[in-house]
Amino acid sequence: MYNRLCILLIEPSFLIREGLKTMLSNLGNPYRLEEIDTPLDDLEKLINRLHPTLIMINPLLIPKMITLPRDPESNFNPIYIGLISNGVSTKTKSKFDNLLNLDGDRHELFKTMEKVMQQLGTSQTETDNYTLSERELSILKLVALGNTNNEIADRLFISTHTVMTHRKNITRKLGIKTVSGLTVYAILNQHIKMEEIQGS
Amino acid sequence: MRINKDMKMAEVIHLNHHLLPVLNRFDIHLGFGERSVETVCRDHALNIDFFLEIVNTFHDPSYFPVRHLQSFKASMLIDYLQKTHAYYLDFKIPEIRQNIRQITQEGSLQNSHKKLLEDFFDSYQHELTTHINKEEQRVYPYVISLENTLDNPASTVKELQEIGRYSILEYEEDHDDVEAKLFDLKNIIIKYLPTSKNNKLLNVILHDIFELERDLNNHGHIEDLILVPIVENMEKALRARLNKLSANV
């Protein structure tokens, strides 16, 4: 098990906070989150209490003249992510380790967050292999083509139970539960062709 | 934050704008002025406790309604639930469908991928419709007729026995597959659908799916946490009345 991520989110907008939370959940790492929506005089105290690994902060809520608390010697070195929008000054930007552009599109946002997760070493792709194995891939194809668990078991000379275990793992890795969802996945990734299903 | 009767209705929307479609189901529409939740409910002849339970379960999924269950008529709830059904089938689903249809024009999706998305959404729509029809044609009529039979002091033993043959628990059915399909659709769009840079419409679709999912979860919540307990209470009352009648014979 990896350590549970502790995130401090300092942002006045409820919608942006909610949006960020949704995005974080979609990244799939378990996390604990503390939300602050007002400027803080005592940022340092709060940080010392919570010891967050990740601090997402709107520059507007950082009191003037303050430098962001860091203490590499005590092993406390959080990653600061500035929640910025277009037109924020370079000076402001330079305070942060990473920047999340709130005006950016979905891909850009996710890419930044994934990069951060990798820096933290909590990325699941490191602790668990999320690509499908050869066996899982062949089972995925057969499922997508409409075969039942029994049919797949007969075809591959394995037990139905084993097929079910593989299917559970496929669902866990892809985040797709239904047969029709798996079919769409298989076609999008060119594991099977659309004509193959229509023919069967 | 709990929504209460003294808040201004406008404040409620500022607090959580996702409640707008919920208010519409009560036939409450924008333009609240300074009126409080209580006043608006009175103007619309709504049971204020009922209104508050519904908006609070929607506003906070961890909120558990308990206090006023006895005072609600099942028919009140069913009226609300039917309106949410209509919202899904007549508005939200067609809206998402329409956006999926348009998506190739925007250039964010290849034709073959659009077809996949369309077919997948159509099969979801079909399943959701089937599920909703079952509720409307079987479950709700049972509950209404149970309530009517109980409310009528002149109901005969035969009528009571007849309706007593059913139980809400028999109708309980898992929504598993319908939910799973929507879950898959989210992940397909979020993770696997190759898109070009211009994917504003796809974002809109994704946003709508999240909204729909949230609404559906709340719908299921209301059925499980409010409707089912009310019906179970009625079924208990029915059995008590039958026992009393047979003791008198």
GROMACS .gro file of C-alpha atoms in nm:
model
  449
    1MET     CA    1   0.000   0.000   0.000
    2TYR     CA    2   0.109   0.352  -0.072
    3ASN     CA    3   0.071   0.632   0.176
    4ARG     CA    4  -0.253   0.812   0.155
    5LEU     CA    5  -0.203   1.148  -0.006
    6CYS     CA    6  -0.282   1.451   0.208
    7ILE     CA    7  -0.386   1.749   0.000
    8LEU     CA    8  -0.446   2.102   0.119
    9LEU     CA    9  -0.672   2.291  -0.117
   10ILE     CA   10  -0.681   2.668  -0.076
   11GLU     CA   11  -0.920   2.821  -0.326
   12PRO     CA   12  -1.214   3.060  -0.280
   13SER     CA   13  -1.435   2.923  -0.559
   14PHE     CA   14  -1.666   2.640  -0.457
   15LEU     CA   15  -1.706   2.529  -0.817
   16ILE     CA   16  -1.334   2.516  -0.879
   17ARG     CA   17  -1.284   2.322  -0.556
   18GLU     CA   18  -1.553   2.076  -0.657
   19GLY     CA   19  -1.407   2.047  -1.005
   20LEU     CA   20  -1.062   1.977  -0.868
   21LYS     CA   21  -1.201   1.715  -0.633
   22THR     CA   22  -1.377   1.542  -0.920
   23MET     CA   23  -1.057   1.545  -1.117
   24LEU     CA   24  -0.858   1.408  -0.824
   25SER     CA   25  -1.106   1.124  -0.779
   26ASN     CA   26  -1.073   1.039  -1.144
   27LEU     CA   27  -0.699   1.005  -1.108
   28GLY     CA   28  -0.776   0.711  -0.883
   29ASN     CA   29  -0.528   0.774  -0.601
   30PRO     CA   30  -0.688   0.768  -0.259
   31TYR     CA   31  -0.644   1.099  -0.085
   32ARG     CA   32  -0.744   1.304   0.215
   33LEU     CA   33  -0.830   1.663   0.145
   34GLU     CA   34  -0.859   1.974   0.355
   35GLU     CA   35  -1.036   2.270   0.198
   36ILE     CA   36  -0.982   2.634   0.278
   37ASP     CA   37  -1.178   2.908   0.104
   38THR     CA   38  -1.054   3.225   0.276
   39PRO     CA   39  -0.714   3.399   0.293
   40LEU     CA   40  -0.500   3.263   0.571
   41ASP     CA   41  -0.285   3.467   0.804
   42ASP     CA   42  -0.145   3.158   0.953
   43LEU     CA   43  -0.065   2.939   0.660
   44GLU     CA   44   0.246   2.806   0.824
   45LYS     CA   45   0.067   2.691   1.135
   46LEU     CA   46  -0.193   2.506   0.933
   47ILE     CA   47   0.072   2.341   0.722
   48ASN     CA   48   0.259   2.235   1.031
   49ARG     CA   49  -0.053   2.080   1.174
   50LEU     CA   50  -0.158   1.892   0.864
   51HIS     CA   51   0.173   1.811   0.698
   52PRO     CA   52   0.020   1.793   0.353
   53THR     CA   53   0.218   1.637   0.073
   54LEU     CA   54   0.047   1.849  -0.185
   55ILE     CA   55  -0.072   2.206  -0.152
   56MET     CA   56  -0.296   2.347  -0.421
   57ILE     CA   57  -0.330   2.716  -0.373
   58ASN     CA   58  -0.484   3.015  -0.544
   59PRO     CA   59  -0.218   3.294  -0.547
   60LEU     CA   60  -0.486   3.545  -0.443
   61LEU     CA   61  -0.514   3.372  -0.108
   62ILE     CA   62  -0.147   3.391  -0.024
   63PRO     CA   63  -0.088   3.682   0.214
   64LYS     CA   64   0.142   3.942   0.061
   65MET     CA   65   0.517   3.918   0.109
   66ILE     CA   66   0.506   3.572   0.254
   67THR     CA   67   0.729   3.300   0.119
   68LEU     CA   68   0.574   2.959   0.099
   69PRO     CA   69   0.686   2.752   0.398
   70ARG     CA   70   0.937   2.482   0.317
   71ASP     CA   71   1.178   2.296   0.535
   72PRO     CA   72   1.380   2.042   0.343
   73GLU     CA   73   1.585   1.957   0.650
   74SER     CA   74   1.293   1.835   0.855
   75ASN     CA   75   1.197   1.622   0.562
   76PHE     CA   76   0.900   1.843   0.505
   77ASN     CA   77   0.894   1.943   0.146
   78PRO     CA   78   0.544   1.973   0.007
   79ILE     CA   79   0.476   2.026  -0.359
   80TYR     CA   80   0.309   2.359  -0.420
   81ILE     CA   81   0.071   2.382  -0.712
   82GLY     CA   82  -0.039   2.728  -0.811
   83LEU     CA   83  -0.402   2.744  -0.928
   84ILE     CA   84  -0.361   3.011  -1.191
   85SER     CA   85  -0.552   3.144  -1.484
   86ASN     CA   86  -0.431   3.315  -1.799
   87GLY     CA   87  -0.252   3.642  -1.732
   88VAL     CA   88  -0.089   3.565  -1.401
   89SER     CA   89   0.253   3.730  -1.369
   90THR     CA   90   0.575   3.536  -1.406
   91LYS     CA   91   0.682   3.648  -1.061
   92THR     CA   92   0.375   3.490  -0.906
   93LYS     CA   93   0.424   3.178  -1.112
   94SER     CA   94   0.782   3.137  -0.991
   95LYS     CA   95   0.665   3.077  -0.634
   96PHE     CA   96   0.527   2.736  -0.720
   97ASP     CA   97   0.670   2.398  -0.806
   98ASN     CA   98   0.393   2.330  -1.052
   99LEU     CA   99   0.118   2.525  -1.216
  100LEU     CA  100  -0.232   2.417  -1.289
  101ASN     CA  101  -0.387   2.641  -1.551
  102LEU     CA  102  -0.758   2.661  -1.464
  103ASP     CA  103  -0.832   2.784  -1.816
  104GLY     CA  104  -0.664   2.479  -1.966
  105ASP     CA  105  -0.851   2.192  -2.126
  106ARG     CA  106  -0.915   1.852  -1.973
  107HIS     CA  107  -0.612   1.688  -2.126
  108GLU     CA  108  -0.376   1.958  -2.007
  109LEU     CA  109  -0.518   1.949  -1.655
  110PHE     CA  110  -0.494   1.573  -1.628
  111LYS     CA  111  -0.143   1.571  -1.774
  112THR     CA  112  -0.022   1.820  -1.514
  113MET     CA  113  -0.185   1.628  -1.231
  114GLU     CA  114  -0.045   1.297  -1.349
  115LYS     CA  115   0.299   1.451  -1.365
  116VAL     CA  116   0.260   1.569  -1.006
  117MET     CA  117   0.138   1.229  -0.894
  118GLN     CA  118   0.446   1.072  -1.047
  119GLN     CA  119   0.669   1.318  -0.863
  120LEU     CA  120   0.499   1.212  -0.542
  121GLY     CA  121   0.561   0.849  -0.626
  122THR     CA  122   0.203   0.764  -0.549
  123SER     CA  123   0.108   0.702  -0.904
  124GLN     CA  124  -0.062   0.368  -0.931
  125THR     CA  125   0.111   0.298  -1.258
  126GLU     CA  126   0.427   0.257  -1.057
  127THR     CA  127   0.296   0.033  -0.782
  128ASP     CA  128   0.060  -0.168  -0.994
  129ASN     CA  129   0.075  -0.253  -1.357
  130TYR     CA  130  -0.229  -0.111  -1.526
  131THR     CA  131  -0.168  -0.241  -1.872
  132LEU     CA  132  -0.339  -0.563  -1.972
  133SER     CA  133  -0.140  -0.886  -1.981
  134GLU     CA  134  -0.136  -1.104  -2.295
  135ARG     CA  135  -0.385  -1.341  -2.133
  136GLU     CA  136  -0.616  -1.060  -2.026
  137LEU     CA  137  -0.601  -0.914  -2.373
  138SER     CA  138  -0.707  -1.240  -2.537
  139ILE     CA  139  -0.992  -1.273  -2.287
  140LEU     CA  140  -1.095  -0.912  -2.345
  141LYS     CA  141  -1.119  -0.981  -2.719
  142LEU     CA  142  -1.337  -1.287  -2.665
  143VAL     CA  143  -1.564  -1.099  -2.423
  144ALA     CA  144  -1.593  -0.809  -2.664
  145LEU     CA  145  -1.692  -1.047  -2.943
  146GLY     CA  146  -1.981  -1.168  -2.732
  147ASN     CA  147  -1.854  -1.495  -2.585
  148THR     CA  148  -1.981  -1.609  -2.246
  149ASN     CA  149  -1.750  -1.703  -1.960
  150ASN     CA  150  -1.811  -2.072  -2.028
  151GLU     CA  151  -1.734  -2.038  -2.396
  152ILE     CA  152  -1.412  -1.854  -2.318
  153ALA     CA  153  -1.312  -2.120  -2.063
  154ASP     CA  154  -1.363  -2.397  -2.322
  155ARG     CA  155  -1.179  -2.208  -2.586
  156LEU     CA  156  -0.872  -2.132  -2.376
  157PHE     CA  157  -0.872  -2.459  -2.178
  158ILE     CA  158  -0.902  -2.284  -1.841
  159SER     CA  159  -1.171  -2.294  -1.571
  160THR     CA  160  -1.467  -2.057  -1.570
  161HIS     CA  161  -1.345  -1.938  -1.233
  162THR     CA  162  -1.013  -1.833  -1.386
  163VAL     CA  163  -1.196  -1.649  -1.662
  164MET     CA  164  -1.392  -1.458  -1.399
  165THR     CA  165  -1.074  -1.364  -1.212
  166HIS     CA  166  -0.924  -1.231  -1.532
  167ARG     CA  167  -1.239  -1.035  -1.606
  168LYS     CA  168  -1.233  -0.877  -1.261
  169ASN     CA  169  -0.876  -0.767  -1.321
  170ILE     CA  170  -0.960  -0.629  -1.663
  171THR     CA  171  -1.244  -0.424  -1.513
  172ARG     CA  172  -1.020  -0.298  -1.234
  173LYS     CA  173  -0.748  -0.194  -1.474
  174LEU     CA  174  -0.969  -0.025  -1.731
  175GLY     CA  175  -1.249   0.107  -1.515
  176ILE     CA  176  -1.503  -0.052  -1.748
  177LYS     CA  177  -1.763  -0.291  -1.613
  178THR     CA  178  -2.009  -0.387  -1.885
  179VAL     CA  179  -1.963  -0.611  -2.188
  180SER     CA  180  -2.072  -0.337  -2.424
  181GLY     CA  181  -1.826  -0.098  -2.259
  182LEU     CA  182  -1.545  -0.350  -2.305
  183THR     CA  183  -1.645  -0.391  -2.669
  184VAL     CA  184  -1.615  -0.017  -2.725
  185TYR     CA  185  -1.276  -0.019  -2.555
  186ALA     CA  186  -1.156  -0.311  -2.770
  187ILE     CA  187  -1.260  -0.137  -3.091
  188LEU     CA  188  -1.114   0.201  -2.992
  189ASN     CA  189  -0.783   0.032  -2.923
  190GLN     CA  190  -0.805  -0.177  -3.239
  191HIS     CA  191  -0.800  -0.510  -3.058
  192ILE     CA  192  -1.100  -0.609  -3.263
  193LYS     CA  193  -1.270  -0.465  -3.570
  194MET     CA  194  -1.622  -0.337  -3.579
  195GLU     CA  195  -1.709  -0.577  -3.865
  196GLU     CA  196  -1.611  -0.876  -3.653
  197ILE     CA  197  -1.892  -0.806  -3.406
  198GLN     CA  198  -2.150  -0.726  -3.666
  199GLY     CA  199  -2.071  -1.055  -3.834
  200SER     CA  200  -2.114  -1.260  -3.518
  201MET     CA  201  -2.473   2.333   0.532
  202ARG     CA  202  -2.832   2.226   0.580
  203ILE     CA  203  -3.100   2.408   0.383
  204ASN     CA  204  -3.372   2.542   0.613
  205LYS     CA  205  -3.708   2.713   0.579
  206ASP     CA  206  -3.583   3.058   0.675
  207MET     CA  207  -3.324   3.084   0.400
  208LYS     CA  208  -3.404   3.289   0.098
  209MET     CA  209  -3.481   3.073  -0.201
  210ALA     CA  210  -3.225   3.274  -0.400
  211GLU     CA  211  -2.961   3.185  -0.139
  212VAL     CA  212  -3.038   2.817  -0.186
  213ILE     CA  213  -2.946   2.845  -0.554
  214HIS     CA  214  -2.633   3.040  -0.472
  215LEU     CA  215  -2.542   2.763  -0.233
  216ASN     CA  216  -2.600   2.486  -0.486
  217HIS     CA  217  -2.714   2.561  -0.837
  218HIS     CA  218  -2.750   2.189  -0.912
  219LEU     CA  219  -3.080   2.219  -0.725
  220LEU     CA  220  -3.244   2.412  -1.009
  221PRO     CA  221  -3.390   2.110  -1.188
  222VAL     CA  222  -3.508   1.981  -0.850
  223LEU     CA  223  -3.700   2.304  -0.789
  224ASN     CA  224  -3.851   2.281  -1.135
  225ARG     CA  225  -3.996   1.943  -1.040
  226PHE     CA  226  -4.191   2.123  -0.771
  227ASP     CA  227  -4.307   2.370  -1.035
  228ILE     CA  228  -4.093   2.638  -0.871
  229HIS     CA  229  -3.928   2.862  -1.127
  230LEU     CA  230  -3.672   3.141  -1.120
  231GLY     CA  231  -3.753   3.493  -1.007
  232PHE     CA  232  -3.773   3.432  -0.632
  233GLY     CA  233  -3.710   3.791  -0.529
  234GLU     CA  234  -3.645   3.803  -0.156
  235ARG     CA  235  -3.891   3.531  -0.068
  236SER     CA  236  -3.789   3.266   0.184
  237VAL     CA  237  -3.804   2.892   0.125
  238GLU     CA  238  -4.108   2.880   0.352
  239THR     CA  239  -4.294   3.153   0.163
  240VAL     CA  240  -4.221   3.003  -0.175
  241CYS     CA  241  -4.344   2.665  -0.054
  242ARG     CA  242  -4.662   2.823   0.086
  243ASP     CA  243  -4.722   3.007  -0.243
  244HIS     CA  244  -4.697   2.677  -0.427
  245ALA     CA  245  -4.902   2.488  -0.167
  246LEU     CA  246  -4.611   2.254  -0.096
  247ASN     CA  247  -4.544   2.059   0.221
  248ILE     CA  248  -4.242   2.243   0.355
  249ASP     CA  249  -4.096   1.945   0.544
  250PHE     CA  250  -4.120   1.732   0.235
  251PHE     CA  251  -3.957   1.998   0.023
  252LEU     CA  252  -3.670   2.036   0.270
  253GLU     CA  253  -3.604   1.662   0.289
  254ILE     CA  254  -3.587   1.638  -0.087
  255VAL     CA  255  -3.354   1.934  -0.140
  256ASN     CA  256  -3.132   1.833   0.151
  257THR     CA  257  -3.087   1.475   0.031
  258PHE     CA  258  -2.995   1.619  -0.305
  259HIS     CA  259  -2.766   1.886  -0.167
  260ASP     CA  260  -2.578   1.652   0.065
  261PRO     CA  261  -2.569   1.283  -0.031
  262SER     CA  262  -2.466   1.193   0.324
  263TYR     CA  263  -2.779   1.357   0.468
  264PHE     CA  264  -3.012   1.096   0.605
  265PRO     CA  265  -3.378   1.193   0.626
  266VAL     CA  266  -3.561   1.052   0.926
  267ARG     CA  267  -3.774   1.305   1.104
  268HIS     CA  268  -4.086   1.357   0.903
  269LEU     CA  269  -4.125   1.030   0.722
  270GLN     CA  270  -4.465   0.956   0.875
  271SER     CA  271  -4.615   1.282   0.765
  272PHE     CA  272  -4.544   1.231   0.395
  273LYS     CA  273  -4.794   1.084   0.161
  274ALA     CA  274  -4.646   0.822  -0.069
  275SER     CA  275  -4.840   0.984  -0.353
  276MET     CA  276  -4.646   1.307  -0.292
  277LEU     CA  277  -4.318   1.125  -0.333
  278ILE     CA  278  -4.431   0.936  -0.638
  279ASP     CA  279  -4.539   1.257  -0.800
  280TYR     CA  280  -4.187   1.391  -0.746
  281LEU     CA  281  -4.019   1.071  -0.865
  282GLN     CA  282  -4.230   1.066  -1.181
  283LYS     CA  283  -4.123   1.419  -1.255
  284THR     CA  284  -3.758   1.320  -1.223
  285HIS     CA  285  -3.825   1.034  -1.466
  286ALA     CA  286  -3.976   1.280  -1.710
  287TYR     CA  287  -3.674   1.507  -1.667
  288TYR     CA  288  -3.440   1.222  -1.762
  289LEU     CA  289  -3.636   1.085  -2.052
  290ASP     CA  290  -3.777   1.405  -2.200
  291PHE     CA  291  -3.492   1.643  -2.134
  292LYS     CA  292  -3.154   1.524  -2.011
  293ILE     CA  293  -3.114   1.211  -2.222
  294PRO     CA  294  -3.229   1.379  -2.546
  295GLU     CA  295  -2.994   1.669  -2.469
  296ILE     CA  296  -2.692   1.442  -2.436
  297ARG     CA  297  -2.804   1.244  -2.740
  298GLN     CA  298  -2.832   1.563  -2.943
  299ASN     CA  299  -2.479   1.669  -2.846
  300ILE     CA  300  -2.340   1.329  -2.938
  301ARG     CA  301  -2.511   1.360  -3.276
  302GLN     CA  302  -2.349   1.697  -3.333
  303ILE     CA  303  -2.004   1.602  -3.224
  304THR     CA  304  -1.852   1.520  -3.563
  305GLN     CA  305  -1.946   1.859  -3.698
  306GLU     CA  306  -1.724   2.015  -3.437
  307GLY     CA  307  -1.442   1.794  -3.559
  308SER     CA  308  -1.350   1.653  -3.222
  309LEU     CA  309  -1.433   1.296  -3.309
  310GLN     CA  310  -1.389   1.061  -3.604
  311ASN     CA  311  -1.702   0.927  -3.768
  312SER     CA  312  -1.644   0.566  -3.668
  313HIS     CA  313  -1.583   0.668  -3.308
  314LYS     CA  314  -1.893   0.878  -3.309
  315LYS     CA  315  -2.091   0.574  -3.418
  316LEU     CA  316  -1.948   0.371  -3.129
  317LEU     CA  317  -2.042   0.642  -2.885
  318GLU     CA  318  -2.389   0.674  -3.032
  319ASP     CA  319  -2.458   0.301  -3.021
  320PHE     CA  320  -2.332   0.276  -2.666
  321PHE     CA  321  -2.544   0.566  -2.553
  322ASP     CA  322  -2.850   0.425  -2.732
  323SER     CA  323  -2.817   0.097  -2.549
  324TYR     CA  324  -2.785   0.287  -2.221
  325GLN     CA  325  -3.093   0.488  -2.304
  326HIS     CA  326  -3.283   0.171  -2.383
  327GLU     CA  327  -3.194   0.012  -2.051
  328LEU     CA  328  -3.277   0.322  -1.851
  329THR     CA  329  -3.613   0.351  -2.026
  330THR     CA  330  -3.696  -0.013  -1.958
  331HIS     CA  331  -3.608   0.029  -1.593
  332ILE     CA  332  -3.814   0.346  -1.556
  333ASN     CA  333  -4.114   0.192  -1.731
  334LYS     CA  334  -4.110  -0.098  -1.491
  335GLU     CA  335  -4.126   0.140  -1.197
  336GLU     CA  336  -4.400   0.349  -1.349
  337GLN     CA  337  -4.611   0.057  -1.460
  338ARG     CA  338  -4.569  -0.179  -1.167
  339VAL     CA  339  -4.413  -0.031  -0.855
  340TYR     CA  340  -4.581   0.307  -0.835
  341PRO     CA  341  -4.933   0.182  -0.910
  342TYR     CA  342  -4.894  -0.072  -0.629
  343VAL     CA  343  -4.789   0.197  -0.380
  344ILE     CA  344  -5.071   0.431  -0.479
  345SER     CA  345  -5.328   0.159  -0.455
  346LEU     CA  346  -5.191   0.050  -0.116
  347GLU     CA  347  -5.222   0.405   0.010
  348ASN     CA  348  -5.575   0.446  -0.125
  349THR     CA  349  -5.690   0.117   0.025
  350LEU     CA  350  -5.548   0.213   0.364
  351ASP     CA  351  -5.690   0.565   0.351
  352ASN     CA  352  -6.036   0.437   0.284
  353PRO     CA  353  -6.201   0.337   0.615
  354ALA     CA  354  -6.459   0.140   0.419
  355SER     CA  355  -6.205  -0.091   0.252
  356THR     CA  356  -6.328  -0.448   0.279
  357VAL     CA  357  -6.128  -0.738   0.418
  358LYS     CA  358  -6.112  -0.876   0.068
  359GLU     CA  359  -5.964  -0.555  -0.070
  360LEU     CA  360  -5.714  -0.538   0.213
  361GLN     CA  361  -5.612  -0.899   0.161
  362GLU     CA  362  -5.581  -0.851  -0.210
  363ILE     CA  363  -5.336  -0.562  -0.184
  364GLY     CA  364  -5.163  -0.738   0.108
  365ARG     CA  365  -5.044  -1.009  -0.127
  366TYR     CA  366  -4.773  -0.780  -0.256
  367SER     CA  367  -4.470  -0.628  -0.090
  368ILE     CA  368  -4.243  -0.344  -0.193
  369LEU     CA  369  -3.943  -0.566  -0.128
  370GLU     CA  370  -4.040  -0.791  -0.419
  371TYR     CA  371  -4.004  -0.497  -0.650
  372GLU     CA  372  -3.664  -0.405  -0.524
  373GLU     CA  373  -3.437  -0.460  -0.809
  374ASP     CA  374  -3.081  -0.369  -0.855
  375HIS     CA  375  -3.009  -0.086  -1.092
  376ASP     CA  376  -2.664  -0.235  -1.132
  377ASP     CA  377  -2.637  -0.266  -1.504
  378VAL     CA  378  -2.792   0.071  -1.578
  379GLU     CA  379  -2.549   0.236  -1.337
  380ALA     CA  380  -2.252   0.039  -1.470
  381LYS     CA  381  -2.318   0.153  -1.825
  382LEU     CA  382  -2.312   0.519  -1.728
  383PHE     CA  383  -1.994   0.458  -1.529
  384ASP     CA  384  -1.834   0.295  -1.834
  385LEU     CA  385  -1.943   0.579  -2.058
  386LYS     CA  386  -1.763   0.827  -1.834
  387ASN     CA  387  -1.441   0.629  -1.841
  388ILE     CA  388  -1.457   0.571  -2.215
  389ILE     CA  389  -1.482   0.945  -2.270
  390ILE     CA  390  -1.235   1.042  -1.999
  391LYS     CA  391  -0.975   0.781  -2.074
  392TYR     CA  392  -1.008   0.615  -2.409
  393LEU     CA  393  -1.180   0.821  -2.672
  394PRO     CA  394  -0.915   0.982  -2.893
  395THR     CA  395  -1.001   1.348  -2.938
  396SER     CA  396  -0.857   1.643  -3.116
  397LYS     CA  397  -0.780   1.968  -2.941
  398ASN     CA  398  -1.118   2.115  -3.004
  399ASN     CA  399  -1.330   1.912  -2.770
  400LYS     CA  400  -1.557   2.165  -2.607
  401LEU     CA  401  -1.866   1.968  -2.699
  402LEU     CA  402  -1.722   1.650  -2.553
  403ASN     CA  403  -1.661   1.839  -2.230
  404VAL     CA  404  -2.023   1.947  -2.231
  405ILE     CA  405  -2.132   1.587  -2.281
  406LEU     CA  406  -1.910   1.469  -1.999
  407HIS     CA  407  -2.040   1.742  -1.773
  408ASP     CA  408  -2.398   1.641  -1.854
  409ILE     CA  409  -2.322   1.277  -1.778
  410PHE     CA  410  -2.187   1.371  -1.436
  411GLU     CA  411  -2.499   1.579  -1.372
  412LEU     CA  412  -2.722   1.295  -1.482
  413GLU     CA  413  -2.535   1.049  -1.265
  414ARG     CA  414  -2.566   1.272  -0.963
  415ASP     CA  415  -2.937   1.312  -1.022
  416LEU     CA  416  -2.989   0.939  -1.071
  417ASN     CA  417  -2.800   0.863  -0.752
  418ASN     CA  418  -3.022   1.101  -0.565
  419HIS     CA  419  -3.329   0.946  -0.723
  420GLY     CA  420  -3.222   0.602  -0.602
  421HIS     CA  421  -3.144   0.749  -0.263
  422ILE     CA  422  -3.493   0.895  -0.228
  423GLU     CA  423  -3.648   0.565  -0.327
  424ASP     CA  424  -3.441   0.367  -0.081
  425LEU     CA  425  -3.435   0.608   0.210
  426ILE     CA  426  -3.777   0.769   0.193
  427LEU     CA  427  -4.017   0.578  -0.029
  428VAL     CA  428  -3.935   0.223   0.080
  429PRO     CA  429  -3.962   0.302   0.456
  430ILE     CA  430  -4.295   0.478   0.402
  431VAL     CA  431  -4.430   0.183   0.208
  432GLU     CA  432  -4.301  -0.059   0.470
  433ASN     CA  433  -4.487   0.139   0.734
  434MET     CA  434  -4.804   0.119   0.529
  435GLU     CA  435  -4.761  -0.255   0.486
  436LYS     CA  436  -4.724  -0.288   0.863
  437ALA     CA  437  -5.040  -0.083   0.916
  438LEU     CA  438  -5.221  -0.302   0.667
  439ARG     CA  439  -5.127  -0.620   0.851
  440ALA     CA  440  -5.230  -0.465   1.183
  441ARG     CA  441  -5.568  -0.371   1.039
  442LEU     CA  442  -5.621  -0.719   0.897
  443ASN     CA  443  -5.533  -0.878   1.232
  444LYS     CA  444  -5.776  -0.650   1.411
  445LEU     CA  445  -6.052  -0.727   1.163
  446SER     CA  446  -6.001  -1.102   1.190
  447ALA     CA  447  -5.996  -1.075   1.572
  448ASN     CA  448  -6.332  -0.899   1.560
  449VAL     CA  449  -6.494  -1.168   1.350
   0.00000   0.00000   0.00000
